[in-house]
């Protein structure tokens, strides 16, 4: 089941410090590919910056795609992922149940019909002269949760609920979510899923709060509830409140930085990302240390969903700056062995501290410094676990399910060198 595809979309862009977007260029269909062409009016702007370099340098004419890509990856970053696509398929095609698995929309449709308040500083319009944002109707958290549950069950939405959920269709990720605003801040609201085997919402809250306590730069989170169910609110860091409205910050995913797309995501490597950090990021040494610390924490908390779209950087037209960490969510596992979504060193992605330590030189760290980072995080998790679980009102059953399974799983410490603290010695 398909819909009639669009042929083109105008790409609107918020320049740094701008209150309103301008047309940057045109994304158009060329066979099975989508290619981009900057507009003349954009190229002559004295403050024009590339949407992302080196992928889309400021030049005239159609810009060739990087090898293996079917559309510019920095533009794909602004497109919905699994959850947003399910919402749009539900709203546009009215499919339900198992039929949704066989439905699809054209990539330009996902860009042009998803909500305008998307991550980063891009949006898409059918007009080159008039910008009309696609906003959702005002809705309560309870209404948004109800709409999300209907989509998850494959039930068609009534027009008012469809419009309410429209606002968040441009979000990435696979879990049910929506966008909300309290006037001074914008949040991504994450809901429970029907197939959750434990309280995933609270588990992510615990991981994010512990990440702050070990010293990582992490998006602020808080817990709330709707219809008796837990909801995680993650404060958006790509928006800055100003007296004239919201300023947008341009962002690109690590997948884009690595010049890959979803079909090539299995080749995404922390080692390669660290190399790019050393050459293209502001404050490379501190950034490399932060990224190494995030890898360590992902392993210690059982977050194996650390794929390259779950890392991102701000882009100012000249250099890159790592964004706060997000989507640190412990993943269910039945056995001991686990692997990270991104390669850590060479072809090795095993969720083990020993693998991290072997990669330390790539992150401009000595072995002693790397071990100190690991030991600090282990000590903080051991010390703060009960307090953070209490803050989350995590049940004893879920605490027992997560402890030493996701958090501080023994597999993480197999083959660790001397000097690394083993949590088993502190049991």
XYZ file of N, CA and C in Angstrom, residues 163-375:
639
model
N -4.672 15.177 14.904
C -4.061 16.498 14.859
C -3.215 16.755 16.095
N -3.671 16.243 17.233
C -2.921 16.432 18.476
C -1.572 15.732 18.416
N -1.537 14.543 17.835
C -0.294 13.781 17.767
C 0.597 14.215 16.601
N 0.013 14.978 15.660
C 0.743 15.436 14.481
C 2.026 16.170 14.844
N 1.996 16.922 15.905
C 3.102 17.798 16.280
C 4.409 17.024 16.446
N 4.320 15.791 16.930
C 5.531 15.048 17.225
C 5.914 14.009 16.197
N 5.297 14.033 15.013
C 5.566 12.984 14.033
C 6.970 13.059 13.446
N 7.637 14.199 13.587
C 8.980 14.325 13.018
C 10.064 13.779 13.934
N 9.685 13.273 15.110
C 10.675 12.784 16.060
C 11.272 11.457 15.611
N 12.516 11.229 16.045
C 13.173 9.963 15.759
C 12.817 8.913 16.792
N 13.376 7.714 16.587
C 13.170 6.640 17.555
C 11.936 5.818 17.278
N 11.857 4.680 17.980
C 10.785 3.723 17.737
C 9.698 3.736 18.799
N 9.961 4.324 19.980
C 9.009 4.254 21.081
C 7.957 5.351 20.977
N 6.757 5.112 21.542
C 5.702 6.134 21.509
C 6.150 7.411 22.193
N 5.894 8.559 21.536
C 6.331 9.832 22.089
C 5.527 10.982 21.502
N 5.668 12.147 22.112
C 4.987 13.348 21.636
C 5.781 14.562 22.084
N 5.471 15.724 21.499
C 6.098 16.977 21.885
C 5.147 17.788 22.747
N 5.676 18.393 23.804
C 4.863 19.274 24.640
C 5.693 20.510 24.978
N 4.999 21.571 25.412
C 5.643 22.835 25.754
C 4.961 23.414 26.980
N 5.765 23.965 27.897
C 5.177 24.575 29.084
C 5.334 26.092 29.095
N 5.716 26.663 27.952
C 5.903 28.097 27.849
C 7.362 28.484 27.879
N 8.103 27.962 28.844
C 9.516 28.282 28.979
C 10.426 27.172 28.469
N 9.897 25.961 28.366
C 10.708 24.832 27.932
C 9.901 23.961 26.978
N 10.624 23.240 26.157
C 10.013 22.248 25.285
C 10.530 20.881 25.699
N 9.635 19.892 25.632
C 9.975 18.547 26.061
C 9.573 17.527 25.004
N 10.299 16.417 24.994
C 9.848 15.208 24.329
C 9.272 14.304 25.415
N 8.021 13.915 25.257
C 7.373 13.021 26.219
C 7.428 11.600 25.687
N 7.999 10.694 26.473
C 8.078 9.282 26.098
C 7.099 8.481 26.939
N 6.337 7.619 26.265
C 5.324 6.813 26.922
C 5.753 5.351 26.998
N 5.062 4.603 27.829
C 5.262 3.155 27.877
C 4.755 2.532 26.583
N 5.309 1.385 26.248
C 4.833 0.601 25.110
C 4.130 -0.647 25.627
N 3.200 -1.152 24.853
C 2.379 -2.278 25.304
C 3.194 -3.548 25.514
N 4.331 -3.667 24.841
C 5.136 -4.892 24.960
C 6.292 -4.750 25.947
N 6.301 -3.701 26.742
C 7.356 -3.528 27.739
C 7.297 -4.648 28.784
N 8.448 -5.253 29.068
C 8.515 -6.320 30.063
C 8.852 -5.792 31.449
N 9.315 -4.540 31.502
C 9.552 -3.872 32.774
C 9.258 -2.387 32.567
N 9.389 -1.580 33.600
C 9.079 -0.162 33.483
C 10.216 0.543 32.747
N 10.115 0.559 31.418
C 11.161 1.124 30.575
C 11.288 2.631 30.800
N 10.165 3.290 31.013
C 10.186 4.742 31.231
C 11.029 5.085 32.455
N 10.782 4.391 33.560
C 11.551 4.663 34.779
C 12.991 4.186 34.652
N 13.219 3.104 33.938
C 14.585 2.619 33.740
C 15.420 3.657 32.998
N 14.822 4.294 31.986
C 15.551 5.339 31.261
C 15.797 6.544 32.165
N 14.807 6.898 32.990
C 14.993 7.999 33.937
C 16.168 7.712 34.873
N 16.213 6.501 35.413
C 17.294 6.129 36.325
C 18.642 6.231 35.617
N 18.716 5.714 34.391
C 19.975 5.766 33.652
C 20.396 7.207 33.375
N 19.458 8.041 32.964
C 19.792 9.431 32.658
C 20.229 10.185 33.907
N 19.578 9.927 35.026
C 19.940 10.608 36.276
C 21.306 10.128 36.785
N 21.571 8.837 36.658
C 22.887 8.339 37.054
C 23.976 8.878 36.128
N 23.642 9.055 34.860
C 24.609 9.614 33.918
C 25.031 11.019 34.341
N 24.084 11.792 34.825
C 24.415 13.127 35.335
C 25.352 13.012 36.541
N 25.059 12.079 37.413
C 25.845 11.950 38.646
C 27.261 11.460 38.399
N 27.472 10.720 37.308
C 28.851 10.310 37.006
C 29.600 11.420 36.277
N 28.907 12.497 35.923
C 29.571 13.650 35.335
C 29.395 13.848 33.852
N 28.488 13.097 33.210
C 28.247 13.275 31.782
C 27.363 14.492 31.529
N 27.500 15.058 30.326
C 26.626 16.141 29.877
C 25.362 15.505 29.304
N 24.256 15.628 30.026
C 23.047 14.860 29.720
C 21.834 15.786 29.661
N 20.906 15.499 28.748
C 19.660 16.262 28.674
C 18.881 16.114 29.985
N 18.351 17.215 30.545
C 17.565 17.116 31.780
C 16.302 16.284 31.566
N 15.943 15.488 32.572
C 14.738 14.656 32.502
C 13.953 14.782 33.799
N 12.654 14.506 33.688
C 11.822 14.375 34.889
C 10.689 13.414 34.590
N 10.139 12.852 35.641
C 9.027 11.914 35.526
C 7.715 12.605 35.843
N 6.687 12.225 35.113
C 5.335 12.636 35.440
C 4.428 11.450 35.136
N 3.119 11.669 35.198
C 2.180 10.572 34.941
C 0.966 11.093 34.186
N 0.343 10.217 33.433
C -0.895 10.513 32.713
C -1.704 9.232 32.640
N -2.970 9.332 32.983
C -3.874 8.177 32.973
C -3.304 7.019 33.798
N -2.610 7.380 34.885
C -2.048 6.366 35.766
C -0.804 5.695 35.235
N -0.232 6.228 34.156
C 0.967 5.629 33.554
C 2.123 6.614 33.615
N 3.319 6.069 33.762
C 4.511 6.908 33.851
C 4.852 7.508 32.483
N 5.309 8.752 32.517
C 5.743 9.465 31.314
C 7.083 10.117 31.614
N 8.038 9.935 30.712
C 9.351 10.563 30.854
C 9.387 11.827 30.008
N 9.762 12.943 30.616
C 9.896 14.210 29.908
C 11.377 14.540 29.765
N 11.833 14.677 28.514
C 13.225 15.023 28.228
C 13.242 16.438 27.680
N 13.963 17.319 28.353
C 14.019 18.706 27.901
C 14.818 18.805 26.606
N 14.271 19.539 25.640
C 14.948 19.688 24.357
C 16.122 20.652 24.471
N 17.240 20.285 23.874
C 18.421 21.140 23.910
C 18.691 21.789 22.556
N 17.816 21.538 21.577
C 17.980 22.171 20.269
C 17.095 23.403 20.121
N 16.518 23.852 21.218
C 15.680 25.051 21.229
C 16.146 25.980 22.345
N 16.193 27.278 22.038
C 16.568 28.290 23.022
C 15.467 29.336 23.071
N 14.914 29.551 24.262
C 13.836 30.505 24.436
C 14.362 31.932 24.361
N 13.734 32.768 23.516
C 14.064 34.172 23.405
C 12.792 34.996 23.536
N 12.943 36.286 23.735
C 11.762 37.150 23.887
C 10.905 37.143 22.630
N 11.516 36.912 21.478
C 10.784 36.902 20.210
C 10.293 35.522 19.805
N 10.600 34.516 20.605
C 10.166 33.158 20.274
C 11.278 32.159 20.533
N 11.263 31.085 19.763
C 12.225 30.005 19.942
C 13.294 30.055 18.871
N 14.557 30.001 19.291
C 15.656 29.881 18.349
C 16.007 28.406 18.194
N 16.258 28.005 16.975
C 16.573 26.609 16.691
C 18.079 26.429 16.487
N 18.599 25.318 16.972
C 20.016 25.005 16.807
C 20.167 23.878 15.794
N 20.995 24.093 14.805
C 21.226 23.070 13.782
C 21.977 21.892 14.389
N 21.573 20.692 13.995
C 22.160 19.461 14.515
C 22.339 18.456 13.396
N 23.306 17.593 13.571
C 23.469 16.441 12.683
C 23.758 15.218 13.542
N 23.322 14.066 13.087
C 23.565 12.821 13.818
C 24.971 12.315 13.546
N 25.425 11.422 14.403
C 26.711 10.775 14.161
C 26.669 9.965 12.873
N 25.494 9.464 12.513
C 25.366 8.721 11.267
C 25.730 9.620 10.085
N 25.264 10.859 10.137
C 25.589 11.825 9.089
C 27.059 12.207 9.131
N 27.584 12.436 10.323
C 29.001 12.792 10.469
C 29.894 11.688 9.898
N 29.463 10.436 10.062
C 30.226 9.291 9.569
C 29.968 9.004 8.096
N 29.093 9.820 7.459
C 28.759 9.697 6.040
C 28.122 8.356 5.721
N 27.184 7.940 6.591
C 26.473 6.685 6.434
C 24.974 6.935 6.416
N 24.212 5.895 6.066
C 22.768 5.933 6.242
C 22.337 4.661 6.972
N 21.016 4.472 7.126
C 20.521 3.332 7.903
C 21.007 1.995 7.365
N 21.126 1.871 6.064
C 21.551 0.607 5.470
C 23.012 0.294 5.785
N 23.775 1.327 6.150
C 25.194 1.135 6.444
C 25.503 1.340 7.924
N 24.451 1.425 8.749
C 24.642 1.762 10.160
C 25.485 0.740 10.907
N 25.473 -0.506 10.462
C 26.254 -1.544 11.141
C 27.751 -1.265 11.079
N 28.177 -0.385 10.157
C 29.595 -0.054 10.028
C 29.974 1.170 10.859
N 29.012 1.770 11.534
C 29.304 2.951 12.346
C 30.265 2.582 13.471
N 31.274 3.426 13.665
C 32.360 3.087 14.576
C 32.691 4.266 15.490
N 32.805 3.985 16.779
C 33.279 5.000 17.722
C 34.716 5.408 17.388
N 35.484 4.462 16.927
C 36.879 4.739 16.586
C 36.957 5.791 15.482
N 36.128 5.633 14.453
C 36.088 6.606 13.363
C 35.531 7.944 13.850
N 34.510 7.891 14.699
C 33.933 9.128 15.225
C 34.969 9.890 16.055
N 35.761 9.171 16.833
C 36.809 9.813 17.621
C 37.836 10.490 16.712
N 38.127 9.873 15.581
C 39.065 10.463 14.634
C 38.514 11.775 14.076
N 37.215 11.788 13.764
C 36.582 13.008 13.256
C 36.557 14.081 14.339
N 36.312 13.678 15.572
C 36.320 14.636 16.679
C 37.672 15.337 16.768
N 38.735 14.597 16.612
C 40.067 15.185 16.726
C 40.333 16.234 15.650
N 39.636 16.132 14.517
C 39.908 17.031 13.397
C 38.837 18.101 13.180
N 37.602 17.850 13.619
C 36.526 18.761 13.213
C 35.720 19.343 14.370
N 35.905 18.844 15.569
C 35.101 19.312 16.695
C 35.832 20.409 17.468
N 35.045 21.304 18.042
C 35.593 22.279 18.965
C 36.023 21.551 20.244
N 37.127 21.980 20.842
C 37.637 21.408 22.087
C 37.724 19.883 21.970
N 38.555 19.445 21.028
C 38.606 18.030 20.660
C 38.972 17.124 21.831
N 39.926 17.517 22.661
C 40.368 16.637 23.737
C 39.256 16.384 24.752
N 38.563 17.449 25.169
C 37.465 17.291 26.128
C 36.303 16.517 25.513
N 36.054 16.741 24.219
C 34.958 16.041 23.544
C 35.254 14.553 23.425
N 36.500 14.212 23.086
C 36.875 12.797 22.987
C 36.731 12.106 24.339
N 37.112 12.786 25.402
C 36.970 12.223 26.745
C 35.494 12.022 27.089
N 34.662 12.984 26.726
C 33.220 12.864 27.002
C 32.632 11.680 26.245
N 33.000 11.522 24.974
C 32.463 10.407 24.200
C 32.917 9.071 24.783
N 34.187 8.965 25.149
C 34.676 7.736 25.781
C 33.878 7.451 27.054
N 33.635 8.466 27.852
C 32.882 8.294 29.099
C 31.456 7.832 28.820
N 30.876 8.295 27.732
C 29.521 7.857 27.370
C 29.507 6.388 26.954
N 30.531 5.966 26.225
C 30.609 4.547 25.853
C 30.686 3.692 27.112
N 31.551 4.076 28.035
C 31.694 3.335 29.284
C 30.361 3.264 30.013
N 29.669 4.394 30.111
C 28.399 4.398 30.854
C 27.353 3.547 30.145
N 27.295 3.615 28.826
C 26.345 2.771 28.093
C 26.562 1.300 28.439
N 27.815 0.896 28.512
C 28.115 -0.495 28.860
C 27.721 -0.793 30.299
N 28.021 0.127 31.208
C 27.733 -0.116 32.623
C 26.235 -0.100 32.932
N 25.441 0.608 32.144
C 23.995 0.657 32.416
C 23.194 -0.266 31.506
N 23.861 -0.957 30.571
C 23.163 -1.899 29.705
C 22.448 -1.262 28.530
N 22.875 -0.061 28.128
C 22.274 0.567 26.950
C 23.016 0.118 25.700
N 22.502 -0.910 25.056
C 23.106 -1.419 23.830
C 22.484 -0.798 22.580
N 21.555 0.133 22.777
C 20.900 0.801 21.647
C 21.611 2.128 21.355
N 22.915 2.117 21.400
C 23.712 3.334 21.207
C 24.086 3.510 19.739
N 23.107 3.362 18.852
C 23.385 3.470 17.419
C 23.716 4.923 17.053
N 24.130 5.119 15.816
C 24.712 6.404 15.431
C 23.693 7.533 15.326
N 22.405 7.251 15.326
C 21.421 8.332 15.408
C 21.154 8.734 16.852
N 21.673 7.953 17.792
C 21.532 8.316 19.201
C 22.751 9.074 19.721
N 23.547 9.598 18.787
C 24.613 10.544 19.092
C 24.464 11.682 18.100
N 24.730 12.903 18.541
C 24.556 14.044 17.640
C 25.478 15.179 18.034
N 25.597 16.134 17.099
C 26.425 17.315 17.341
C 25.716 18.549 16.813
N 25.914 19.670 17.513
C 25.473 20.957 16.996
C 26.412 21.370 15.861
N 25.833 22.039 14.858
C 26.600 22.496 13.695
C 26.394 24.000 13.553
N 27.490 24.773 13.515
C 27.382 26.229 13.411
C 27.865 26.768 12.070
N 28.097 25.874 11.133
C 28.586 26.281 9.825
C 30.080 26.159 9.677
N 30.767 25.970 10.796
C 32.216 25.879 10.769
C 32.731 24.643 11.499
N 32.216 24.409 12.708
C 32.687 23.283 13.512
C 31.524 22.600 14.205
N 31.848 21.479 14.833
C 30.852 20.651 15.505
C 31.094 20.663 17.014
N 29.990 20.553 17.765
C 30.048 20.472 19.225
C 29.100 19.380 19.669
N 29.572 18.446 20.473
C 28.750 17.329 20.915
C 27.528 17.832 21.682
N 26.358 17.319 21.354
C 25.150 17.685 22.095
C 25.131 16.947 23.436
N 24.264 17.367 24.359
C 24.047 16.536 25.544
C 23.624 15.124 25.149
N 23.948 14.171 26.003
C 23.560 12.780 25.754
C 22.052 12.624 25.896
N 21.491 11.687 25.153
C 20.048 11.422 25.177
C 19.822 9.955 24.837
N 18.593 9.501 25.040
C 18.246 8.101 24.730
C 19.200 7.101 25.382
N 19.539 7.344 26.642
C 20.324 6.361 27.398
C 19.324 5.449 28.098
N 18.986 4.366 27.450
C 17.910 3.502 27.938
C 18.399 2.055 28.053
N 18.481 1.499 29.269
C 18.891 0.101 29.435
C 18.001 -0.830 28.616
N 18.628 -1.768 27.926
C 17.892 -2.678 27.053
C 17.745 -4.050 27.702
N 16.605 -4.662 27.488
C 16.351 -5.991 28.051
C 17.360 -6.990 27.503
N 17.831 -7.874 28.355
C 18.731 -8.937 27.918
C 18.451 -10.173 28.764
N 18.539 -11.318 28.137
C 18.240 -12.568 28.831
C 19.506 -13.258 29.318
N 20.583 -13.128 28.560
C 21.833 -13.757 28.953
C 22.849 -12.735 29.391
N 24.087 -13.178 29.521
C 25.153 -12.291 29.953
C 25.731 -11.481 28.785
N 26.036 -12.157 27.688
C 26.734 -11.497 26.594
C 25.878 -10.425 25.942
N 26.543 -9.347 25.529
C 25.849 -8.250 24.853
C 26.847 -7.525 23.964
N 26.312 -6.795 22.997
C 27.134 -6.012 22.075
C 26.545 -4.626 21.918
N 27.412 -3.642 21.733
C 26.955 -2.286 21.477
C 26.538 -2.148 20.012
N 25.696 -1.183 19.742
C 25.223 -0.984 18.371
C 26.328 -0.460 17.468
N 27.276 0.313 18.033
C 28.400 0.831 17.263
C 29.681 0.072 17.612
N 30.518 -0.109 16.623
C 31.819 -0.726 16.845
C 32.650 0.157 17.770
N 33.393 -0.461 18.674
C 34.208 0.294 19.623
C 35.645 0.403 19.141
N 36.221 -0.723 18.738
C 37.605 -0.717 18.236
C 37.770 -1.816 17.194
N 38.316 -1.455 16.054
C 38.433 -2.401 14.945
C 37.044 -2.991 14.664
N 36.913 -4.313 14.678
C 35.602 -4.910 14.429
C 34.911 -5.365 15.696
N 35.346 -4.859 16.840
C 34.867 -5.352 18.135
C 33.821 -4.407 18.713
N 32.649 -4.949 19.032
C 31.590 -4.154 19.648
C 31.102 -4.771 20.959
N 31.854 -5.721 21.508
C 31.435 -6.375 22.735
C 31.258 -5.365 23.869
N 30.206 -5.565 24.658
C 29.886 -4.648 25.756
C 30.762 -4.949 26.963
N 32.041 -4.645 26.796
C 33.007 -4.960 27.839
C 33.948 -3.775 28.071
N 34.255 -3.554 29.335
C 35.169 -2.488 29.705
C 36.545 -2.711 29.077
N 36.971 -3.964 28.978
C 38.274 -4.261 28.393
C 38.371 -3.756 26.964
N 37.291 -3.869 26.203
C 37.283 -3.374 24.821
C 37.406 -1.857 24.817
N 36.678 -1.193 25.729
C 36.789 0.269 25.839
C 38.223 0.687 26.131
N 38.836 0.031 27.086
C 40.184 0.417 27.498
C 41.190 0.219 26.374
N 40.966 -0.792 25.558
C 41.877 -1.020 24.435
C 41.789 0.103 23.408
N 40.646 0.814 23.417
C 40.436 1.908 22.460
C 40.827 3.266 23.034
N 41.265 3.326 24.276
C 41.526 4.604 24.967
C 42.429 5.550 24.179
N 43.520 5.089 23.551
C 44.390 6.026 22.811
C 43.651 6.778 21.699
N 42.621 6.141 21.107
C 41.856 6.827 20.060
C 41.109 8.034 20.613
N 40.897 8.049 21.916
C 40.169 9.138 22.566
C 41.111 10.062 23.336
N 42.382 10.002 22.983
C 43.412 10.873 23.568
C 43.546 10.657 25.069
N 43.361 9.405 25.489
C 43.426 9.054 26.910
C 44.530 8.043 27.164
N 45.227 8.214 28.271
C 46.167 7.193 28.711
C 45.385 6.044 29.336
N 46.023 4.902 29.507
C 45.351 3.763 30.129
C 44.934 4.105 31.555
N 45.800 4.807 32.280
C 45.463 5.175 33.662
C 44.255 6.106 33.713
N 44.204 7.090 32.808
C 43.054 8.006 32.776
C 41.769 7.250 32.433
N 41.859 6.321 31.484
C 40.674 5.560 31.072
C 40.168 4.685 32.224
N 41.085 4.029 32.933
C 40.685 3.203 34.075
C 40.064 4.074 35.165
N 40.607 5.277 35.359
C 40.043 6.187 36.367
C 38.615 6.572 36.019
N 38.323 6.772 34.734
C 36.957 7.089 34.303
C 36.025 5.924 34.621
N 36.467 4.718 34.292
C 35.648 3.523 34.569
C 35.392 3.389 36.061
N 36.421 3.476 36.866
C 36.274 3.275 38.309
C 35.393 4.343 38.942
